[in-house]
Amino acid sequence: MSKTASRESFAALALGAMGVVYGDIGTSPLYTMKEVFSPATGIPLDATHLIGAVSVIFWGLMLVVTLKYVLLILRADNRGEGGIMALTALAAEAAGSTRRRRTALLLAGVLGAALFYGDSVITPAISVLSAVEGLEVATPALKAYVIPISVAVLIGLFAVQRHGTAVVGKLFGPVIVVWFAVLAFFGFLEIVRQPAILAALNPLNGLAFLHARGWQVFAAVGAIVLAFTGAEALYADMGHFGKKPIQLAWTGLVLPALAINYMGQGALLMRDPSALENPFYRLFPQSWLIPAVVLATLATVIASQAVISGAYSMTRQAIQLGLLPRMRVQFTSAKEAGQIYMPEVNWLLLVAVLLAVLGFGSSSALASAYGIAVTVTMLITTGLTFFVVRHAWRYPLPVALAATGVFLALDALLVVSCALKFLQGGWFPLVLGAALFTVMATWRRGRELLIETMRRDDPELLPFIHALNEDRTHRVPRTAVYAVANPDTVPQALMHNLKHNQVLHERNLILTVVFHEVPWIPFEQRVQVTPLAPGFWRVQVNYGFINTPDIPKALELCRAQGVPVNLFETSYFLSREIVVPTRNAGMAHWREALFAVMSRNAGSVADFFRLPHNCVIELGTRVQI
């Protein structure tokens, strides 16, 4: 590739990152300043406090986003992939020297992933509501239409998800570039009118502001944290765009535009305190208000789209790591494997988002619910990063503590500050996260119990197949693939096939699919074949949690290892376990009942592994756990 083409590709990635990565944090100016000086925080609206609050926002962006995420955490990639699931796998692999520590790290990562879904509900609700509320500034007569319009926008957004984001995605980057340019331009105009706000660049003014608040500092920080929400997206989307384009987009446009706009809002409030009703939209002349509302709505839709797509990706990773039951995955692009649509996730998210909009009713009310789930996730991310710095990068303990200690303290301050808003709405994302954590933990433990039961109750594989060869059971000239969770015991489908059909295939593959705690497994490591007996092979197919499972394509790799597989003469035998809850030791009875419900309603194995439907035979068996 030529240098010119390489530069063009890099610029395209940076432009794409602008839309997908920075949509969430880029729409924070819509509501942050209004909430910082709301009556709930008790911060006086005067020049000293305005300069101090803007200084805290600016230096918070420098510390939390630039230093922590852009410079430190973006280095902690798991084979090029980012996000809390990838970080959890990396930390557990590097630091999981004992089973207890590995389990603790995995549970922390699962908790962070569960809380991510709370953010996936709040972000579309608060972003779209805050954008449409600009209509109230244009004319108070439109106030009654804010919620209906917001609901319509959100329903439309979720309804088009099944068509994919390839076409709309091409517009994301340019629209967000225009958005940030507008943020900077109108913020700059106010700074010119009130240049005293530039004193916010002095970090001492921010420290003085925090010190002067005393115990009320937590209420102030609980509002200021709204400026940092969306920082996790920098790391989560690293696999799509790469580290360098994300860093370039932040330092080259996003950070300057955000800083200028926050200072512009501060300058406006110094000049006209009455603008506090909506300081963002009051930056614009009256004739610009409607275009500004349209642009803001587009920006918030883009921010919401990024979170929704992230929820799909997170769910697919969780499924492949054994944390959630199988769900239907539709691929919306023939070129990009990462562009997927998950109907169940989509409609559950829509219901939760609409409940948030109708239940809270305004962006100010939602601001109380926003932040706590995000900050806990940020704290978990920093904690996991410590283990990566210490054990994966092998830095001395003092260096690892120095690299992450300050950020852990900052994250803890943010968590405590947001926790004060628990009764005002902070409970909402926490309840969602706790419910999802329970579901994930129950599914993982239930699968462990299921496999243990099958290992205990089913006969061992090797003696069984050797006995079959001695009995000279009638064989038919085809290939049978038996998909199993435990490769050491006889597949239930094989026993049913012998019992009811009294035949055995000439070639029998005992297939096990293993999802590893790494993003990608290369093709040369994808398939492992072990001969067991004449006509029998054990086949292990390996995937990372980003790989797309495709069993027929994987079986083609078996030919190079001496297994004569003809896909046109292959039948796939699947065992579907019907789980029966008991009151024996294992899990609480209600958790076993929950696992049984999830197991019954799990998506099709054939669809998940892309098996040809006309070649699949599914046989059920009852299993007590």
Coordinates of C-alpha atoms in Angstrom, one line a residue:
M1 CA 0.0 0.0 0.0
S2 CA 1.4 3.4 -1.0
K3 CA 1.9 6.2 1.6
T4 CA -0.9 8.2 0.0
A5 CA -3.3 5.4 0.2
S6 CA -2.2 4.6 3.8
R7 CA -2.8 8.3 4.8
E8 CA -6.2 8.2 3.1
S9 CA -7.2 5.0 5.0
F10 CA -6.0 6.5 8.3
A11 CA -8.0 9.7 7.7
A12 CA -11.1 7.6 6.8
L13 CA -10.7 5.7 10.1
A14 CA -10.3 8.9 12.1
L15 CA -13.4 10.3 10.4
G16 CA -15.3 7.1 11.2
A17 CA -14.1 7.2 14.8
M18 CA -15.4 10.7 15.1
G19 CA -19.0 9.5 14.5
V20 CA -19.0 6.2 16.3
V21 CA -16.6 6.7 19.2
Y22 CA -17.3 10.3 20.2
G23 CA -21.0 10.7 19.6
D24 CA -21.8 10.1 23.3
I25 CA -19.3 12.3 24.9
G26 CA -19.7 14.9 22.1
T27 CA -23.4 15.4 23.0
S28 CA -22.7 16.0 26.7
P29 CA -22.6 19.8 26.4
L30 CA -26.4 19.6 25.7
Y31 CA -27.1 19.2 29.4
T32 CA -23.9 19.2 31.6
M33 CA -23.7 23.0 32.4
K34 CA -27.4 23.2 33.1
E35 CA -27.1 20.3 35.6
V36 CA -24.0 21.6 37.3
F37 CA -25.7 24.8 38.3
S38 CA -29.1 23.3 39.0
P39 CA -30.7 23.9 42.4
A40 CA -29.8 20.4 43.5
T41 CA -26.1 21.1 43.5
G42 CA -26.5 24.5 45.4
I43 CA -23.6 26.1 43.5
P44 CA -23.9 29.9 43.2
L45 CA -24.1 31.2 39.7
D46 CA -21.3 33.8 39.8
A47 CA -18.0 34.4 38.0
T48 CA -15.8 32.7 40.5
H49 CA -17.9 29.5 40.6
L50 CA -18.4 29.5 36.8
I51 CA -14.6 29.7 36.2
G52 CA -14.0 27.0 38.9
A53 CA -16.7 24.6 37.5
V54 CA -15.5 25.0 33.9
S55 CA -11.9 24.5 35.1
V56 CA -12.9 21.2 36.8
I57 CA -14.6 20.1 33.5
F58 CA -11.6 21.0 31.4
W59 CA -9.0 19.3 33.6
G60 CA -11.3 16.3 34.2
L61 CA -11.4 15.8 30.4
M62 CA -7.6 16.0 30.4
L63 CA -7.1 13.6 33.3
V64 CA -10.0 11.1 32.9
V65 CA -10.2 11.0 29.1
T66 CA -6.8 12.1 27.7
L67 CA -4.4 10.7 30.3
K68 CA -6.4 7.6 31.5
Y69 CA -8.1 6.4 28.3
V70 CA -6.3 8.0 25.3
L71 CA -2.7 7.5 26.7
L72 CA -2.9 4.5 29.1
I73 CA -5.9 2.2 28.6
L74 CA -5.8 2.3 24.8
R75 CA -2.4 0.6 25.2
A76 CA -4.1 -2.4 26.9
D77 CA -5.5 -4.0 23.8
N78 CA -6.2 -7.7 23.6
R79 CA -4.8 -8.6 20.2
G80 CA -6.1 -5.3 18.8
E81 CA -9.5 -5.5 20.5
G82 CA -10.8 -3.2 23.3
G83 CA -13.8 -3.0 25.6
I84 CA -14.3 -4.3 29.1
M85 CA -14.8 -7.9 28.0
A86 CA -11.5 -7.9 26.1
L87 CA -9.8 -6.2 29.1
T88 CA -11.3 -8.8 31.5
A89 CA -10.0 -11.7 29.4
L90 CA -6.5 -10.0 29.2
A91 CA -6.3 -9.4 32.9
A92 CA -7.6 -12.8 33.8
E93 CA -5.1 -14.5 31.5
A94 CA -2.2 -12.5 32.8
A95 CA -3.0 -12.3 36.5
G96 CA -5.2 -15.4 37.1
S97 CA -2.5 -17.4 38.8
T98 CA -5.1 -18.8 41.2
R99 CA -8.6 -19.9 40.5
R100 CA -10.0 -17.5 43.1
R101 CA -8.3 -14.5 41.6
R102 CA -9.3 -15.5 38.1
T103 CA -12.9 -15.9 39.2
A104 CA -12.8 -12.5 40.9
L105 CA -11.4 -10.7 37.8
L106 CA -14.0 -12.4 35.6
L107 CA -16.9 -11.5 38.0
A108 CA -15.6 -7.9 38.0
G109 CA -15.6 -7.8 34.2
V110 CA -19.1 -9.3 34.1
L111 CA -20.4 -6.7 36.5
G112 CA -18.9 -3.9 34.3
A113 CA -20.5 -5.5 31.2
A114 CA -23.9 -5.7 32.9
L115 CA -23.7 -2.0 33.9
F116 CA -22.9 -1.2 30.3
Y117 CA -26.4 -2.1 29.4
G118 CA -27.7 0.5 31.9
D119 CA -25.7 3.1 30.0
S120 CA -27.2 1.7 26.8
V121 CA -30.7 2.6 28.1
I122 CA -29.9 6.0 29.6
T123 CA -27.8 7.4 26.7
P124 CA -30.4 7.3 24.0
A125 CA -33.1 8.6 26.4
I126 CA -31.2 11.6 27.8
S127 CA -29.4 12.5 24.5
V128 CA -32.6 12.6 22.3
L129 CA -34.6 14.3 25.1
S130 CA -32.0 17.0 25.6
A131 CA -31.8 17.7 21.9
V132 CA -35.5 17.9 21.3
E133 CA -35.9 20.1 24.4
G134 CA -34.4 22.9 22.3
L135 CA -37.8 23.4 20.9
E136 CA -38.9 24.8 24.2
V137 CA -36.2 27.5 23.8
A138 CA -37.4 28.3 20.3
T139 CA -41.0 28.7 21.5
P140 CA -42.5 27.5 24.9
A141 CA -45.7 26.5 23.0
L142 CA -43.8 23.4 21.7
K143 CA -43.1 22.1 25.2
A144 CA -46.0 19.6 25.1
Y145 CA -44.5 18.0 21.9
V146 CA -41.1 17.3 23.3
I147 CA -41.8 13.8 24.7
P148 CA -44.0 12.7 21.7
I149 CA -41.3 13.8 19.3
S150 CA -38.6 12.1 21.4
V151 CA -40.6 8.9 21.5
A152 CA -41.1 9.0 17.7
V153 CA -37.4 9.6 17.1
L154 CA -36.4 6.7 19.3
I155 CA -38.9 4.3 17.8
G156 CA -37.7 5.2 14.3
L157 CA -34.1 4.7 15.4
F158 CA -34.7 1.2 16.8
A159 CA -37.0 0.3 13.9
V160 CA -34.3 0.9 11.2
Q161 CA -31.7 -1.2 13.0
R162 CA -32.7 -4.4 11.1
H163 CA -31.5 -2.7 7.9
G164 CA -28.0 -2.3 9.2
T165 CA -25.9 0.8 9.7
A166 CA -23.7 0.7 6.6
V167 CA -25.5 3.4 4.7
V168 CA -26.2 5.6 7.7
G169 CA -22.7 5.0 9.0
K170 CA -21.1 6.8 6.1
L171 CA -22.9 10.0 7.3
F172 CA -21.9 9.6 10.9
G173 CA -18.4 11.0 10.6
P174 CA -19.2 14.1 8.5
V175 CA -22.3 15.0 10.7
I176 CA -20.3 14.8 13.9
V177 CA -17.4 16.8 12.4
V178 CA -20.0 19.5 11.6
W179 CA -21.4 19.2 15.1
F180 CA -18.0 19.7 16.8
A181 CA -17.2 22.6 14.4
V182 CA -20.5 24.3 15.5
L183 CA -19.7 23.6 19.2
A184 CA -16.4 25.3 18.8
F185 CA -17.6 28.2 16.7
F186 CA -20.4 29.4 18.9
G187 CA -18.5 28.7 22.0
F188 CA -15.6 30.8 20.7
L189 CA -18.0 33.7 20.0
E190 CA -19.0 33.8 23.6
I191 CA -15.4 33.6 24.8
V192 CA -14.5 36.6 22.8
R193 CA -17.3 38.5 24.5
Q194 CA -16.3 37.4 28.0
P195 CA -12.5 36.4 27.9
A196 CA -12.4 36.2 31.7
I197 CA -13.6 32.6 31.4
L198 CA -10.1 31.7 30.1
A199 CA -9.0 31.7 33.7
A200 CA -10.5 28.2 33.8
L201 CA -7.4 26.9 32.0
N202 CA -5.6 27.4 35.4
P203 CA -6.0 24.2 37.3
L204 CA -5.7 26.0 40.6
N205 CA -9.1 27.6 40.0
G206 CA -10.6 24.1 39.7
L207 CA -8.9 22.9 42.9
A208 CA -10.1 26.1 44.7
F209 CA -13.6 25.4 43.5
L210 CA -13.6 21.8 44.8
H211 CA -12.1 22.8 48.1
A212 CA -14.6 25.6 48.7
R213 CA -17.5 23.2 48.2
G214 CA -16.6 21.2 51.4
W215 CA -18.8 18.2 51.8
Q216 CA -21.0 19.5 49.0
V217 CA -18.2 18.7 46.6
F218 CA -19.8 15.3 45.9
A219 CA -23.0 16.9 44.6
A220 CA -20.9 19.2 42.3
V221 CA -18.8 16.3 41.0
G222 CA -21.9 14.2 40.5
A223 CA -23.1 16.8 38.0
I224 CA -19.8 17.5 36.4
V225 CA -19.3 13.8 35.7
L226 CA -21.9 14.1 32.9
A227 CA -19.1 15.7 30.8
F228 CA -17.1 12.5 30.9
T229 CA -19.7 9.9 30.1
G230 CA -18.9 8.2 26.9
A231 CA -15.2 7.9 27.6
E232 CA -15.5 4.1 27.7
A233 CA -16.4 4.2 24.0
L234 CA -12.8 5.2 23.2
Y235 CA -11.6 1.8 24.4
A236 CA -14.6 -0.3 23.5
D237 CA -14.4 0.7 19.7
M238 CA -10.6 0.3 19.4
G239 CA -11.0 -2.9 17.5
H240 CA -13.1 -1.2 14.8
F241 CA -10.8 1.8 14.2
G242 CA -7.4 1.2 15.8
K243 CA -5.6 3.2 18.5
K244 CA -4.0 5.9 16.4
P245 CA -7.2 7.2 14.6
I246 CA -9.1 7.4 17.9
Q247 CA -6.2 9.4 19.5
L248 CA -5.9 11.7 16.5
A249 CA -9.7 12.4 16.5
W250 CA -9.6 13.2 20.2
T251 CA -6.6 15.5 20.3
G252 CA -7.2 17.1 16.8
L253 CA -10.9 18.1 17.1
V254 CA -13.0 16.6 19.9
L255 CA -11.1 17.8 22.9
P256 CA -10.6 21.4 21.6
A257 CA -14.3 21.6 20.5
L258 CA -15.6 20.4 23.8
A259 CA -13.3 22.7 25.9
I260 CA -14.2 25.7 23.8
N261 CA -17.9 25.0 24.1
Y262 CA -17.9 24.5 27.8
M263 CA -15.9 27.7 28.2
G264 CA -18.4 29.4 25.9
Q265 CA -21.3 28.3 28.0
G266 CA -19.5 29.5 31.1
A267 CA -18.8 32.9 29.4
L268 CA -22.5 33.2 28.4
L269 CA -23.7 32.5 32.0
M270 CA -21.2 35.1 33.3
R271 CA -22.7 37.7 30.9
D272 CA -26.3 36.5 31.2
P273 CA -27.3 34.3 34.2
S274 CA -30.9 34.0 32.9
A275 CA -29.4 31.7 30.1
L276 CA -29.3 28.9 32.7
E277 CA -32.7 27.6 31.5
N278 CA -30.7 26.1 28.6
P279 CA -27.2 27.5 28.3
F280 CA -26.4 25.3 25.3
Y281 CA -29.2 26.5 23.0
R282 CA -28.8 30.1 24.3
L283 CA -25.4 30.1 22.6
F284 CA -27.3 30.4 19.3
P285 CA -29.1 33.4 17.8
Q286 CA -32.9 33.0 17.6
S287 CA -32.7 32.4 13.8
W288 CA -30.3 29.5 14.4
L289 CA -32.3 27.6 17.0
I290 CA -34.3 25.3 14.7
P291 CA -31.3 24.3 12.6
A292 CA -29.4 23.8 15.9
V293 CA -32.2 21.5 17.2
V294 CA -32.1 19.5 14.0
L295 CA -28.3 19.1 14.1
A296 CA -28.4 18.2 17.8
T297 CA -31.0 15.6 17.2
L298 CA -28.9 14.1 14.4
A299 CA -25.9 14.1 16.7
T300 CA -27.8 12.4 19.5
V301 CA -29.2 9.8 17.2
I302 CA -25.7 9.0 16.1
A303 CA -24.6 8.8 19.8
S304 CA -27.5 6.5 20.5
Q305 CA -26.7 4.4 17.4
A306 CA -23.1 3.9 18.7
V307 CA -24.4 2.7 22.1
I308 CA -27.0 0.4 20.5
S309 CA -24.4 -1.2 18.2
G310 CA -22.1 -1.6 21.2
A311 CA -24.9 -3.4 23.0
Y312 CA -25.2 -5.9 20.1
S313 CA -21.4 -6.5 20.1
M314 CA -21.3 -6.8 23.9
T315 CA -24.1 -9.3 23.8
R316 CA -22.5 -11.5 21.1
Q317 CA -19.2 -11.5 23.1
A318 CA -21.1 -12.4 26.3
I319 CA -22.8 -15.3 24.5
Q320 CA -19.6 -16.7 23.1
L321 CA -17.9 -16.4 26.6
G322 CA -20.8 -18.5 28.0
L323 CA -22.4 -15.6 29.9
L324 CA -25.7 -15.5 28.0
P325 CA -27.9 -18.0 26.1
R326 CA -27.8 -18.0 22.4
M327 CA -29.7 -15.3 20.6
R328 CA -30.5 -14.7 16.9
V329 CA -27.7 -12.8 15.2
Q330 CA -28.4 -11.2 11.8
F331 CA -25.4 -10.0 9.7
T332 CA -26.3 -6.8 8.0
S333 CA -23.2 -6.4 5.9
A334 CA -21.6 -8.8 3.4
K335 CA -18.2 -7.0 4.0
E336 CA -18.1 -6.1 7.7
A337 CA -18.6 -9.0 10.1
G338 CA -19.0 -6.6 13.0
Q339 CA -22.2 -5.1 11.6
I340 CA -24.9 -7.2 13.2
Y341 CA -28.5 -6.9 14.4
M342 CA -29.9 -8.8 17.3
P343 CA -33.8 -8.6 17.4
E344 CA -34.3 -9.6 21.0
V345 CA -31.7 -7.1 22.2
N346 CA -33.0 -4.4 20.0
W347 CA -36.6 -4.6 21.2
L348 CA -35.8 -5.1 24.9
L349 CA -33.5 -2.0 24.7
L350 CA -36.3 0.0 23.0
V351 CA -38.8 -0.9 25.7
A352 CA -36.3 0.1 28.5
V353 CA -35.5 3.4 26.7
L354 CA -39.1 4.3 26.3
L355 CA -39.8 3.5 29.9
A356 CA -36.9 5.8 30.9
V357 CA -38.2 8.6 28.7
L358 CA -41.8 8.3 29.9
G359 CA -40.9 7.6 33.5
F360 CA -38.4 10.5 34.0
G361 CA -40.0 12.9 31.5
S362 CA -37.0 15.3 31.0
S363 CA -33.3 15.3 30.5
S364 CA -32.8 17.0 33.9
A365 CA -34.6 14.1 35.7
L366 CA -32.6 11.6 33.6
A367 CA -29.4 13.3 34.6
S368 CA -29.9 12.1 38.1
A369 CA -30.0 8.5 36.8
Y370 CA -27.1 9.0 34.5
G371 CA -23.5 8.5 35.7
I372 CA -23.5 5.9 38.4
A373 CA -23.4 2.9 36.2
V374 CA -20.8 4.5 33.9
T375 CA -18.6 5.5 36.7
V376 CA -18.6 2.0 38.3
T377 CA -17.7 0.6 34.9
M378 CA -14.8 3.2 34.7
L379 CA -13.6 2.1 38.2
I380 CA -13.7 -1.5 37.2
T381 CA -11.8 -0.7 34.0
T382 CA -9.1 1.0 35.9
G383 CA -8.8 -1.8 38.4
L384 CA -8.5 -4.4 35.6
T385 CA -5.8 -2.2 34.0
F386 CA -3.7 -2.4 37.1
F387 CA -3.5 -6.2 36.7
V388 CA -2.6 -5.8 33.0
V389 CA 0.2 -3.2 33.8
R390 CA 1.5 -5.4 36.7
H391 CA 1.2 -8.9 35.3
A392 CA 0.9 -8.6 31.4
W393 CA 3.3 -5.8 30.9
R394 CA 5.4 -6.9 34.0
Y395 CA 6.1 -3.5 35.4
P396 CA 7.2 -3.3 39.0
L397 CA 4.5 -2.9 41.7
P398 CA 5.3 0.8 42.4
V399 CA 5.1 1.7 38.8
A400 CA 1.8 -0.2 38.4
L401 CA 0.4 1.6 41.4
A402 CA 1.6 5.0 40.2
A403 CA 0.1 4.4 36.7
T404 CA -3.3 3.5 38.0
G405 CA -3.6 4.8 41.6
V406 CA -4.5 8.4 40.7
F407 CA -7.1 7.2 38.3
L408 CA -8.5 4.8 40.8
A409 CA -8.9 7.7 43.3
L410 CA -10.6 9.8 40.7
D411 CA -12.9 7.1 39.7
A412 CA -13.8 6.4 43.3
L413 CA -14.6 10.1 43.8
L414 CA -16.9 10.0 40.7
V415 CA -18.6 6.8 42.0
V416 CA -19.3 8.2 45.4
S417 CA -20.5 11.5 43.9
C418 CA -22.9 9.8 41.6
A419 CA -24.1 7.4 44.4
L420 CA -25.6 10.5 46.1
K421 CA -28.2 10.6 43.3
F422 CA -29.3 7.0 44.0
L423 CA -32.8 7.9 45.3
Q424 CA -33.3 10.6 42.6
G425 CA -32.9 8.0 39.8
G426 CA -29.5 6.5 40.1
W427 CA -31.2 3.2 41.2
F428 CA -32.5 2.7 37.7
P429 CA -29.3 1.7 35.8
L430 CA -28.1 -0.2 38.9
V431 CA -31.3 -2.3 39.0
L432 CA -30.9 -3.0 35.3
G433 CA -27.2 -3.9 35.8
A434 CA -28.0 -6.1 38.8
A435 CA -30.7 -8.0 36.9
L436 CA -28.3 -8.6 34.0
F437 CA -25.5 -9.6 36.3
T438 CA -27.8 -12.2 37.9
V439 CA -28.8 -13.5 34.5
M440 CA -25.2 -13.8 33.4
A441 CA -24.0 -15.5 36.6
T442 CA -27.0 -17.9 36.6
W443 CA -26.4 -18.9 33.0
R444 CA -22.7 -19.5 33.5
R445 CA -23.2 -21.5 36.7
G446 CA -26.1 -23.4 35.2
R447 CA -24.0 -24.5 32.2
E448 CA -21.3 -25.7 34.6
L449 CA -23.8 -27.7 36.5
L450 CA -25.3 -29.1 33.3
I451 CA -21.9 -30.3 32.1
E452 CA -21.0 -31.8 35.5
T453 CA -24.3 -33.7 35.5
M454 CA -23.8 -35.0 32.0
R455 CA -20.2 -36.0 32.8
R456 CA -21.4 -37.9 35.9
D457 CA -24.4 -39.6 34.3
D458 CA -23.4 -40.3 30.7
P459 CA -21.1 -43.3 29.8
E460 CA -17.4 -42.6 28.9
L461 CA -16.8 -42.1 25.2
L462 CA -13.8 -44.3 24.4
P463 CA -15.0 -47.6 25.9
F464 CA -18.4 -47.1 24.2
I465 CA -17.1 -46.6 20.7
H466 CA -14.6 -49.4 21.0
A467 CA -17.5 -51.7 22.0
L468 CA -19.4 -50.5 18.9
N469 CA -16.6 -51.5 16.6
E470 CA -16.6 -55.0 18.1
D471 CA -20.4 -55.3 17.7
R472 CA -20.1 -54.6 14.0
T473 CA -23.2 -52.3 14.0
H474 CA -24.5 -51.6 10.5
R475 CA -22.9 -48.5 9.0
V476 CA -24.2 -46.2 6.4
P477 CA -21.9 -44.3 4.0
R478 CA -22.2 -40.8 5.3
T479 CA -20.6 -38.5 7.8
A480 CA -22.3 -37.7 11.2
V481 CA -21.3 -34.7 13.3
Y482 CA -22.3 -34.9 17.0
A483 CA -22.0 -31.5 18.6
V484 CA -21.3 -31.9 22.4
A485 CA -20.4 -29.7 25.3
N486 CA -18.4 -32.5 27.0
P487 CA -16.1 -34.4 24.6
D488 CA -15.3 -37.2 27.1
T489 CA -18.8 -38.7 27.3
V490 CA -21.1 -40.3 24.8
P491 CA -23.3 -37.7 23.0
Q492 CA -27.0 -38.2 23.9
A493 CA -27.8 -37.8 20.2
L494 CA -25.5 -40.8 19.3
M495 CA -27.2 -43.0 21.8
H496 CA -30.7 -42.0 20.5
N497 CA -29.6 -42.6 16.9
L498 CA -28.4 -46.1 17.8
K499 CA -31.5 -46.9 19.9
H500 CA -34.1 -45.7 17.4
N501 CA -32.4 -46.1 14.0
Q502 CA -30.0 -48.9 14.8
V503 CA -27.4 -47.6 12.4
L504 CA -24.0 -46.0 12.6
H505 CA -22.4 -43.7 10.1
E506 CA -19.1 -44.6 8.4
R507 CA -17.5 -41.3 9.6
N508 CA -18.4 -39.9 13.1
L509 CA -17.1 -36.6 14.3
I510 CA -17.4 -35.8 18.0
L511 CA -17.5 -32.0 17.7
T512 CA -16.7 -29.6 20.6
V513 CA -16.7 -25.8 20.1
V514 CA -14.5 -23.9 22.5
F515 CA -14.7 -20.1 22.8
H516 CA -11.5 -18.8 24.3
E517 CA -11.0 -15.6 26.3
V518 CA -9.1 -13.9 23.4
P519 CA -10.7 -11.9 20.6
W520 CA -9.4 -13.9 17.6
I521 CA -8.2 -17.4 16.8
P522 CA -6.2 -17.7 13.5
F523 CA -7.2 -20.3 10.9
E524 CA -4.1 -22.4 11.5
Q525 CA -5.2 -22.9 15.2
R526 CA -8.9 -23.1 14.4
V527 CA -9.3 -26.9 14.3
Q528 CA -7.7 -29.7 16.3
V529 CA -8.4 -33.3 15.1
T530 CA -7.8 -36.4 17.3
P531 CA -8.4 -40.0 16.0
L532 CA -10.3 -42.1 18.5
A533 CA -11.1 -45.4 16.8
P534 CA -11.9 -46.6 13.3
G535 CA -14.5 -44.2 11.9
F536 CA -14.4 -41.9 14.9
W537 CA -12.6 -38.6 15.4
R538 CA -12.7 -35.9 18.1
V539 CA -12.8 -32.4 16.5
Q540 CA -12.3 -29.3 18.6
V541 CA -13.1 -26.0 16.9
N542 CA -11.6 -22.9 18.5
Y543 CA -13.0 -19.4 18.3
G544 CA -12.3 -16.1 20.0
F545 CA -15.1 -14.0 21.3
I546 CA -15.0 -11.8 18.2
N547 CA -14.9 -14.6 15.7
T548 CA -18.1 -15.5 13.9
P549 CA -18.9 -19.2 14.4
D550 CA -19.3 -21.2 11.1
I551 CA -19.0 -24.9 11.6
P552 CA -19.3 -26.1 8.0
K553 CA -16.4 -23.7 7.1
A554 CA -14.4 -25.0 10.0
L555 CA -15.0 -28.7 9.1
E556 CA -13.5 -28.0 5.6
L557 CA -10.2 -27.5 7.5
C558 CA -10.4 -31.1 8.7
R559 CA -9.5 -32.5 5.3
A560 CA -5.9 -31.2 5.7
Q561 CA -5.7 -33.3 8.9
G562 CA -6.8 -36.6 7.3
V563 CA -10.5 -36.6 7.9
P564 CA -12.4 -37.1 4.6
V565 CA -15.4 -34.8 5.2
N566 CA -17.8 -34.2 2.3
L567 CA -20.1 -31.4 3.4
F568 CA -22.8 -32.6 0.9
E569 CA -22.9 -35.9 2.7
T570 CA -22.9 -34.7 6.3
S571 CA -25.6 -34.8 8.9
Y572 CA -25.5 -32.8 12.1
F573 CA -26.9 -34.4 15.2
L574 CA -27.7 -32.0 18.0
S575 CA -28.7 -32.8 21.6
R576 CA -31.1 -30.4 23.2
E577 CA -31.1 -30.7 26.9
I578 CA -34.5 -30.1 28.6
V579 CA -33.4 -28.8 32.0
V580 CA -35.4 -29.9 35.1
P581 CA -34.8 -27.9 38.2
T582 CA -34.4 -29.8 41.5
R583 CA -33.9 -28.8 45.1
N584 CA -30.5 -30.5 45.3
A585 CA -27.2 -28.8 45.9
G586 CA -26.1 -26.6 43.1
M587 CA -27.9 -23.3 42.8
A588 CA -30.9 -21.8 44.6
H589 CA -34.1 -23.3 43.2
W590 CA -35.3 -20.0 41.8
R591 CA -31.9 -19.7 39.9
E592 CA -32.3 -23.2 38.5
A593 CA -35.8 -22.3 37.4
L594 CA -34.5 -19.2 35.7
F595 CA -31.8 -21.2 34.0
A596 CA -34.4 -23.7 32.8
V597 CA -36.5 -20.9 31.3
M598 CA -33.4 -19.4 29.6
S599 CA -32.3 -22.8 28.3
R600 CA -35.8 -23.6 26.8
N601 CA -35.8 -20.2 25.1
A602 CA -32.2 -20.1 23.9
G603 CA -31.8 -19.5 20.2
S604 CA -31.3 -22.3 17.7
V605 CA -27.9 -24.0 17.7
A606 CA -28.2 -24.5 14.0
D607 CA -28.6 -20.8 13.4
F608 CA -25.9 -19.8 15.8
F609 CA -23.3 -22.1 14.2
R610 CA -24.6 -21.6 10.6
L611 CA -25.5 -25.2 10.0
P612 CA -27.6 -26.1 6.9
H613 CA -31.1 -26.6 8.2
N614 CA -31.9 -29.5 5.8
C615 CA -29.0 -31.5 7.3
V616 CA -29.8 -31.1 11.1
I617 CA -31.4 -33.7 13.3
E618 CA -32.2 -32.4 16.8
L619 CA -32.9 -34.9 19.7
G620 CA -34.0 -33.9 23.1
T621 CA -33.2 -35.3 26.5
R622 CA -34.2 -34.4 30.1
V623 CA -31.4 -33.4 32.5
Q624 CA -31.9 -32.8 36.2
I625 CA -29.5 -30.2 37.8

